Amino acid sequence: MKFFIDTADTDAIRRFAAMGLLDGVTTNPSLIAKTGRSREEVIVEVCDLVDGPVSAEVVAVERQAMVDEGLALAEIHPNVTVKVPLIPDGLAACREMTASNVKVNVTLCFSPVQALLAAKAGATFISPFIGRLDDLGQDGLELVADIREIYDNYGLETELLVASIRSTAHVRYAAKLGADVVTVPPKIMDQLIHHPLTDTGLKQFLADHEAQQ
Ligand code: E4P
């Protein structure tokens, strides 16, 4: 399973890239807004930090405007993946950009049939937002299982990119369900790395070594 990081915070991206953990990056307009910087400036910097797909989201909502904005984003760097929302114009823009060999991440997916349609429109990635479904008392991981089954039934090559991750358990179950990619916020990346027994074990080893001197 590939690990993307779900942030526009370049310090965090640099930190996890140095550990060799990152296969790509996802951003969205909310994450970019938090940085106080322009989307283009952030995307250029991120593409220098990680050698893999970097999702940059369009803010247009009409097909031609989405395509124009998406193609301009794709010009920034060969690794840019254009993110479009799962609305009718987004699917049409996906089809058009895919035909021009631009990689597209169809985002804001909340149902298995939406995911099927995105694959038919040629999406490179489909992003089901599982945490937002859990927030409503629904089961985000069930959506992941359903998409996996449907894509496998028909040999669809769109990559299942699990997004809106809220916990380490989300990552574990996404892997068990056969997700192609998880995009993980920095806070959850840290939680994945750390274990209290690792910390106490290390402390004891260092204390024993010190006592022997
Ligand atoms: C994915 O590409 C999105 O940026 C992200 O996972 C959304 O997560 P949220 O529901 O925590 O905002």
PDB file of C-alpha atoms and ligand atoms in Angstrom:
ATOM      1  CA  MET A   1       0.000   0.000   0.000  1.00  0.00           C
ATOM      2  CA  LYS A   2       1.252   3.444  -0.886  1.00  0.00           C
ATOM      3  CA  PHE A   3       1.385   6.208   1.713  1.00  0.00           C
ATOM      4  CA  PHE A   4       0.533   9.750   0.732  1.00  0.00           C
ATOM      5  CA  ILE A   5       0.569  12.589   3.239  1.00  0.00           C
ATOM      6  CA  ASP A   6      -2.564  14.710   3.488  1.00  0.00           C
ATOM      7  CA  THR A   7      -1.263  18.207   4.131  1.00  0.00           C
ATOM      8  CA  ALA A   8       0.105  21.379   2.531  1.00  0.00           C
ATOM      9  CA  ASP A   9       2.497  21.927   5.455  1.00  0.00           C
ATOM     10  CA  THR A  10       5.897  21.670   3.763  1.00  0.00           C
ATOM     11  CA  ASP A  11       7.787  21.284   7.070  1.00  0.00           C
ATOM     12  CA  ALA A  12       5.736  18.193   7.878  1.00  0.00           C
ATOM     13  CA  ILE A  13       6.195  16.847   4.349  1.00  0.00           C
ATOM     14  CA  ARG A  14       9.972  17.366   4.608  1.00  0.00           C
ATOM     15  CA  ARG A  15      10.083  15.546   7.966  1.00  0.00           C
ATOM     16  CA  PHE A  16       8.244  12.419   6.785  1.00  0.00           C
ATOM     17  CA  ALA A  17       9.942  12.412   3.356  1.00  0.00           C
ATOM     18  CA  ALA A  18      13.287  12.217   5.187  1.00  0.00           C
ATOM     19  CA  MET A  19      12.079   8.941   6.750  1.00  0.00           C
ATOM     20  CA  GLY A  20      11.382   7.534   3.275  1.00  0.00           C
ATOM     21  CA  LEU A  21       7.695   7.116   4.069  1.00  0.00           C
ATOM     22  CA  LEU A  22       6.031   9.175   1.372  1.00  0.00           C
ATOM     23  CA  ASP A  23       4.867   7.953  -2.026  1.00  0.00           C
ATOM     24  CA  GLY A  24       2.886  11.121  -2.728  1.00  0.00           C
ATOM     25  CA  VAL A  25       0.977  14.082  -1.307  1.00  0.00           C
ATOM     26  CA  THR A  26      -2.636  15.241  -1.312  1.00  0.00           C
ATOM     27  CA  THR A  27      -3.752  18.811  -0.766  1.00  0.00           C
ATOM     28  CA  ASN A  28      -7.130  20.505  -0.954  1.00  0.00           C
ATOM     29  CA  PRO A  29      -8.251  24.156  -0.870  1.00  0.00           C
ATOM     30  CA  SER A  30      -8.776  24.049   2.924  1.00  0.00           C
ATOM     31  CA  LEU A  31      -5.271  22.679   3.540  1.00  0.00           C
ATOM     32  CA  ILE A  32      -3.740  25.266   1.179  1.00  0.00           C
ATOM     33  CA  ALA A  33      -5.695  28.082   2.897  1.00  0.00           C
ATOM     34  CA  LYS A  34      -4.179  27.070   6.264  1.00  0.00           C
ATOM     35  CA  THR A  35      -0.693  27.809   4.919  1.00  0.00           C
ATOM     36  CA  GLY A  36      -1.541  31.419   3.970  1.00  0.00           C
ATOM     37  CA  ARG A  37       0.430  30.848   0.743  1.00  0.00           C
ATOM     38  CA  SER A  38      -0.670  30.498  -2.865  1.00  0.00           C
ATOM     39  CA  ARG A  39      -1.570  27.041  -4.147  1.00  0.00           C
ATOM     40  CA  GLU A  40       1.018  27.312  -6.941  1.00  0.00           C
ATOM     41  CA  GLU A  41       3.847  28.283  -4.560  1.00  0.00           C
ATOM     42  CA  VAL A  42       3.036  25.383  -2.233  1.00  0.00           C
ATOM     43  CA  ILE A  43       2.713  22.836  -5.063  1.00  0.00           C
ATOM     44  CA  VAL A  44       6.077  23.816  -6.575  1.00  0.00           C
ATOM     45  CA  GLU A  45       7.769  23.330  -3.188  1.00  0.00           C
ATOM     46  CA  VAL A  46       5.990  20.035  -2.489  1.00  0.00           C
ATOM     47  CA  CYS A  47       6.976  18.615  -5.895  1.00  0.00           C
ATOM     48  CA  ASP A  48      10.610  19.268  -4.990  1.00  0.00           C
ATOM     49  CA  LEU A  49      10.234  17.391  -1.705  1.00  0.00           C
ATOM     50  CA  VAL A  50       8.428  14.219  -2.824  1.00  0.00           C
ATOM     51  CA  ASP A  51       8.949  12.212  -5.986  1.00  0.00           C
ATOM     52  CA  GLY A  52       5.395  10.962  -6.512  1.00  0.00           C
ATOM     53  CA  PRO A  53       1.891  12.143  -7.318  1.00  0.00           C
ATOM     54  CA  VAL A  54       1.023  15.517  -5.763  1.00  0.00           C
ATOM     55  CA  SER A  55      -2.694  16.303  -5.813  1.00  0.00           C
ATOM     56  CA  ALA A  56      -3.637  19.928  -6.443  1.00  0.00           C
ATOM     57  CA  GLU A  57      -7.355  20.683  -6.443  1.00  0.00           C
ATOM     58  CA  VAL A  58      -9.231  22.926  -8.858  1.00  0.00           C
ATOM     59  CA  VAL A  59     -11.645  25.485  -7.435  1.00  0.00           C
ATOM     60  CA  ALA A  60     -13.627  25.953 -10.657  1.00  0.00           C
ATOM     61  CA  VAL A  61     -16.923  24.052 -10.815  1.00  0.00           C
ATOM     62  CA  GLU A  62     -17.748  24.288 -14.519  1.00  0.00           C
ATOM     63  CA  ARG A  63     -16.256  21.746 -16.950  1.00  0.00           C
ATOM     64  CA  GLN A  64     -14.229  24.003 -19.245  1.00  0.00           C
ATOM     65  CA  ALA A  65     -13.014  26.186 -16.386  1.00  0.00           C
ATOM     66  CA  MET A  66     -11.989  23.038 -14.475  1.00  0.00           C
ATOM     67  CA  VAL A  67     -10.087  21.732 -17.483  1.00  0.00           C
ATOM     68  CA  ASP A  68      -8.323  25.066 -18.041  1.00  0.00           C
ATOM     69  CA  GLU A  69      -7.401  25.333 -14.358  1.00  0.00           C
ATOM     70  CA  GLY A  70      -6.394  21.662 -14.196  1.00  0.00           C
ATOM     71  CA  LEU A  71      -4.161  21.832 -17.278  1.00  0.00           C
ATOM     72  CA  ALA A  72      -2.452  24.921 -15.842  1.00  0.00           C
ATOM     73  CA  LEU A  73      -1.825  23.037 -12.573  1.00  0.00           C
ATOM     74  CA  ALA A  74      -0.457  20.055 -14.516  1.00  0.00           C
ATOM     75  CA  GLU A  75       2.016  22.407 -16.209  1.00  0.00           C
ATOM     76  CA  ILE A  76       3.642  23.125 -12.822  1.00  0.00           C
ATOM     77  CA  HIS A  77       5.335  19.708 -12.615  1.00  0.00           C
ATOM     78  CA  PRO A  78       4.935  16.263 -14.236  1.00  0.00           C
ATOM     79  CA  ASN A  79       3.973  14.807 -10.831  1.00  0.00           C
ATOM     80  CA  VAL A  80       0.962  17.063 -10.369  1.00  0.00           C
ATOM     81  CA  THR A  81      -2.312  15.143 -10.217  1.00  0.00           C
ATOM     82  CA  VAL A  82      -5.362  17.319 -10.771  1.00  0.00           C
ATOM     83  CA  LYS A  83      -8.050  16.887  -8.157  1.00  0.00           C
ATOM     84  CA  VAL A  84     -11.672  17.439  -9.202  1.00  0.00           C
ATOM     85  CA  PRO A  85     -14.865  17.042  -7.174  1.00  0.00           C
ATOM     86  CA  LEU A  86     -17.249  14.203  -7.943  1.00  0.00           C
ATOM     87  CA  ILE A  87     -19.934  16.304  -9.651  1.00  0.00           C
ATOM     88  CA  PRO A  88     -21.143  15.984 -13.272  1.00  0.00           C
ATOM     89  CA  ASP A  89     -18.779  18.683 -14.540  1.00  0.00           C
ATOM     90  CA  GLY A  90     -15.960  17.115 -12.525  1.00  0.00           C
ATOM     91  CA  LEU A  91     -16.487  13.758 -14.271  1.00  0.00           C
ATOM     92  CA  ALA A  92     -16.544  15.459 -17.686  1.00  0.00           C
ATOM     93  CA  ALA A  93     -13.374  17.387 -16.821  1.00  0.00           C
ATOM     94  CA  CYS A  94     -11.789  14.133 -15.607  1.00  0.00           C
ATOM     95  CA  ARG A  95     -12.539  12.415 -18.891  1.00  0.00           C
ATOM     96  CA  GLU A  96     -11.137  15.313 -20.901  1.00  0.00           C
ATOM     97  CA  MET A  97      -7.939  15.703 -18.884  1.00  0.00           C
ATOM     98  CA  THR A  98      -7.331  11.951 -18.779  1.00  0.00           C
ATOM     99  CA  ALA A  99      -7.542  11.937 -22.584  1.00  0.00           C
ATOM    100  CA  SER A 100      -4.702  14.502 -22.530  1.00  0.00           C
ATOM    101  CA  ASN A 101      -2.642  12.173 -20.307  1.00  0.00           C
ATOM    102  CA  VAL A 102      -3.134  14.309 -17.202  1.00  0.00           C
ATOM    103  CA  LYS A 103      -3.571  12.268 -14.021  1.00  0.00           C
ATOM    104  CA  VAL A 104      -6.826  13.005 -12.186  1.00  0.00           C
ATOM    105  CA  ASN A 105      -7.854  12.366  -8.571  1.00  0.00           C
ATOM    106  CA  VAL A 106     -11.640  12.418  -8.216  1.00  0.00           C
ATOM    107  CA  THR A 107     -12.387  13.649  -4.711  1.00  0.00           C
ATOM    108  CA  LEU A 108     -15.334  13.924  -2.312  1.00  0.00           C
ATOM    109  CA  CYS A 109     -16.536  10.378  -3.039  1.00  0.00           C
ATOM    110  CA  PHE A 110     -19.144   9.085  -0.599  1.00  0.00           C
ATOM    111  CA  SER A 111     -20.757   6.103  -2.365  1.00  0.00           C
ATOM    112  CA  PRO A 112     -19.630   2.958  -4.210  1.00  0.00           C
ATOM    113  CA  VAL A 113     -21.520   3.893  -7.377  1.00  0.00           C
ATOM    114  CA  GLN A 114     -19.894   7.324  -7.423  1.00  0.00           C
ATOM    115  CA  ALA A 115     -16.564   5.471  -7.366  1.00  0.00           C
ATOM    116  CA  LEU A 116     -17.683   3.259 -10.258  1.00  0.00           C
ATOM    117  CA  LEU A 117     -18.589   6.345 -12.309  1.00  0.00           C
ATOM    118  CA  ALA A 118     -15.247   8.001 -11.562  1.00  0.00           C
ATOM    119  CA  ALA A 119     -13.445   4.900 -12.829  1.00  0.00           C
ATOM    120  CA  LYS A 120     -15.541   4.951 -16.011  1.00  0.00           C
ATOM    121  CA  ALA A 121     -14.583   8.611 -16.467  1.00  0.00           C
ATOM    122  CA  GLY A 122     -10.931   7.515 -16.411  1.00  0.00           C
ATOM    123  CA  ALA A 123      -9.885   8.672 -12.936  1.00  0.00           C
ATOM    124  CA  THR A 124      -6.351   7.767 -11.909  1.00  0.00           C
ATOM    125  CA  PHE A 125      -7.389   7.885  -8.238  1.00  0.00           C
ATOM    126  CA  ILE A 126     -10.721   7.810  -6.430  1.00  0.00           C
ATOM    127  CA  SER A 127     -10.799   9.421  -2.987  1.00  0.00           C
ATOM    128  CA  PRO A 128     -13.503   8.100  -0.650  1.00  0.00           C
ATOM    129  CA  PHE A 129     -13.674  10.345   2.453  1.00  0.00           C
ATOM    130  CA  ILE A 130     -14.161   7.759   5.171  1.00  0.00           C
ATOM    131  CA  GLY A 131     -13.780   9.978   8.263  1.00  0.00           C
ATOM    132  CA  ARG A 132     -16.533  12.315   7.109  1.00  0.00           C
ATOM    133  CA  LEU A 133     -18.880   9.311   6.758  1.00  0.00           C
ATOM    134  CA  ASP A 134     -17.926   8.072  10.231  1.00  0.00           C
ATOM    135  CA  ASP A 135     -18.622  11.591  11.545  1.00  0.00           C
ATOM    136  CA  LEU A 136     -22.237  11.127  10.365  1.00  0.00           C
ATOM    137  CA  GLY A 137     -22.529   7.754  12.094  1.00  0.00           C
ATOM    138  CA  GLN A 138     -22.019   5.833   8.825  1.00  0.00           C
ATOM    139  CA  ASP A 139     -19.291   3.288   8.083  1.00  0.00           C
ATOM    140  CA  GLY A 140     -16.485   4.713   5.972  1.00  0.00           C
ATOM    141  CA  LEU A 141     -14.585   1.437   5.859  1.00  0.00           C
ATOM    142  CA  GLU A 142     -17.627  -0.340   4.421  1.00  0.00           C
ATOM    143  CA  LEU A 143     -17.386   2.100   1.508  1.00  0.00           C
ATOM    144  CA  VAL A 144     -13.737   1.109   1.010  1.00  0.00           C
ATOM    145  CA  ALA A 145     -14.667  -2.599   0.971  1.00  0.00           C
ATOM    146  CA  ASP A 146     -17.477  -1.985  -1.523  1.00  0.00           C
ATOM    147  CA  ILE A 147     -15.277   0.016  -3.900  1.00  0.00           C
ATOM    148  CA  ARG A 148     -12.529  -2.624  -3.707  1.00  0.00           C
ATOM    149  CA  GLU A 149     -15.028  -5.365  -4.600  1.00  0.00           C
ATOM    150  CA  ILE A 150     -16.572  -3.413  -7.474  1.00  0.00           C
ATOM    151  CA  TYR A 151     -13.208  -2.392  -8.960  1.00  0.00           C
ATOM    152  CA  ASP A 152     -11.919  -5.967  -8.685  1.00  0.00           C
ATOM    153  CA  ASN A 153     -15.113  -7.393 -10.251  1.00  0.00           C
ATOM    154  CA  TYR A 154     -14.413  -5.450 -13.416  1.00  0.00           C
ATOM    155  CA  GLY A 155     -10.636  -5.127 -13.362  1.00  0.00           C
ATOM    156  CA  LEU A 156     -10.893  -1.329 -13.076  1.00  0.00           C
ATOM    157  CA  GLU A 157      -7.462   0.233 -12.748  1.00  0.00           C
ATOM    158  CA  THR A 158      -8.428   3.428 -10.900  1.00  0.00           C
ATOM    159  CA  GLU A 159      -6.433   3.449  -7.662  1.00  0.00           C
ATOM    160  CA  LEU A 160      -8.439   3.333  -4.447  1.00  0.00           C
ATOM    161  CA  LEU A 161      -7.027   6.201  -2.380  1.00  0.00           C
ATOM    162  CA  VAL A 162      -8.526   6.209   1.107  1.00  0.00           C
ATOM    163  CA  ALA A 163      -8.903   9.773   2.387  1.00  0.00           C
ATOM    164  CA  SER A 164     -10.254  11.639   5.420  1.00  0.00           C
ATOM    165  CA  ILE A 165      -8.291   9.359   7.738  1.00  0.00           C
ATOM    166  CA  ARG A 166      -9.016   9.996  11.412  1.00  0.00           C
ATOM    167  CA  SER A 167      -7.162   7.183  13.219  1.00  0.00           C
ATOM    168  CA  THR A 168      -4.437   4.562  13.026  1.00  0.00           C
ATOM    169  CA  ALA A 169      -7.227   1.956  12.882  1.00  0.00           C
ATOM    170  CA  HIS A 170      -8.419   3.544   9.640  1.00  0.00           C
ATOM    171  CA  VAL A 171      -4.967   2.928   8.157  1.00  0.00           C
ATOM    172  CA  ARG A 172      -4.823  -0.657   9.425  1.00  0.00           C
ATOM    173  CA  TYR A 173      -8.238  -1.574   8.042  1.00  0.00           C
ATOM    174  CA  ALA A 174      -7.647   0.259   4.754  1.00  0.00           C
ATOM    175  CA  ALA A 175      -4.572  -1.956   4.297  1.00  0.00           C
ATOM    176  CA  LYS A 176      -6.505  -5.113   5.224  1.00  0.00           C
ATOM    177  CA  LEU A 177      -9.237  -4.207   2.732  1.00  0.00           C
ATOM    178  CA  GLY A 178      -6.724  -3.811  -0.089  1.00  0.00           C
ATOM    179  CA  ALA A 179      -6.627  -0.032  -0.540  1.00  0.00           C
ATOM    180  CA  ASP A 180      -4.021   1.012  -3.099  1.00  0.00           C
ATOM    181  CA  VAL A 181      -3.180   4.224  -1.243  1.00  0.00           C
ATOM    182  CA  VAL A 182      -3.950   5.909   2.085  1.00  0.00           C
ATOM    183  CA  THR A 183      -3.485   9.618   2.508  1.00  0.00           C
ATOM    184  CA  VAL A 184      -2.626  10.301   6.114  1.00  0.00           C
ATOM    185  CA  PRO A 185      -2.519  13.604   8.052  1.00  0.00           C
ATOM    186  CA  PRO A 186       0.808  14.342   9.832  1.00  0.00           C
ATOM    187  CA  LYS A 187      -0.713  13.804  13.293  1.00  0.00           C
ATOM    188  CA  ILE A 188      -1.819  10.273  12.403  1.00  0.00           C
ATOM    189  CA  MET A 189       1.568   9.572  10.717  1.00  0.00           C
ATOM    190  CA  ASP A 190       3.193  10.311  14.085  1.00  0.00           C
ATOM    191  CA  GLN A 191       0.703   8.070  15.868  1.00  0.00           C
ATOM    192  CA  LEU A 192       1.485   5.247  13.410  1.00  0.00           C
ATOM    193  CA  ILE A 193       5.205   5.466  14.218  1.00  0.00           C
ATOM    194  CA  HIS A 194       5.031   5.715  17.984  1.00  0.00           C
ATOM    195  CA  HIS A 195       4.375   2.904  20.462  1.00  0.00           C
ATOM    196  CA  PRO A 196       4.748   3.306  24.241  1.00  0.00           C
ATOM    197  CA  LEU A 197       6.536  -0.067  24.520  1.00  0.00           C
ATOM    198  CA  THR A 198       9.114   1.115  21.968  1.00  0.00           C
ATOM    199  CA  ASP A 199       9.765   4.192  24.123  1.00  0.00           C
ATOM    200  CA  THR A 200       9.986   2.362  27.466  1.00  0.00           C
ATOM    201  CA  GLY A 201      12.080  -0.417  25.897  1.00  0.00           C
ATOM    202  CA  LEU A 202      14.545   2.086  24.481  1.00  0.00           C
ATOM    203  CA  LYS A 203      14.712   3.969  27.782  1.00  0.00           C
ATOM    204  CA  GLN A 204      15.558   0.730  29.611  1.00  0.00           C
ATOM    205  CA  PHE A 205      18.233  -0.279  27.058  1.00  0.00           C
ATOM    206  CA  LEU A 206      19.904   3.128  27.373  1.00  0.00           C
ATOM    207  CA  ALA A 207      19.731   3.044  31.183  1.00  0.00           C
ATOM    208  CA  ASP A 208      21.262  -0.456  31.289  1.00  0.00           C
ATOM    209  CA  HIS A 209      24.020   0.611  28.899  1.00  0.00           C
ATOM    210  CA  GLU A 210      24.748   3.699  31.022  1.00  0.00           C
ATOM    211  CA  ALA A 211      24.850   1.631  34.257  1.00  0.00           C
ATOM    212  CA  GLN A 212      27.440  -0.704  32.718  1.00  0.00           C
ATOM    213  CA  GLN A 213      29.898   2.170  32.029  1.00  0.00           C
TER     214      GLN A 213
HETATM  215  C1  E4P B   1      -8.052  14.068   0.737  1.00  0.00           C
HETATM  216  O1  E4P B   1      -7.525  14.196  -0.336  1.00  0.00           O
HETATM  217  C2  E4P B   1      -8.556  15.185   1.557  1.00  0.00           C
HETATM  218  O2  E4P B   1      -7.625  16.236   1.485  1.00  0.00           O
HETATM  219  C3  E4P B   1      -8.705  14.852   3.009  1.00  0.00           C
HETATM  220  O3  E4P B   1      -8.398  13.507   3.278  1.00  0.00           O
HETATM  221  C4  E4P B   1      -9.933  15.351   3.651  1.00  0.00           C
HETATM  222  O4  E4P B   1      -9.920  14.974   4.997  1.00  0.00           O
HETATM  223  P1  E4P B   1     -10.825  15.672   6.101  1.00  0.00           P
HETATM  224  O5  E4P B   1     -12.160  15.024   6.083  1.00  0.00           O
HETATM  225  O6  E4P B   1     -10.100  15.385   7.391  1.00  0.00           O
HETATM  226  O7  E4P B   1     -10.868  17.141   5.786  1.00  0.00           O
END
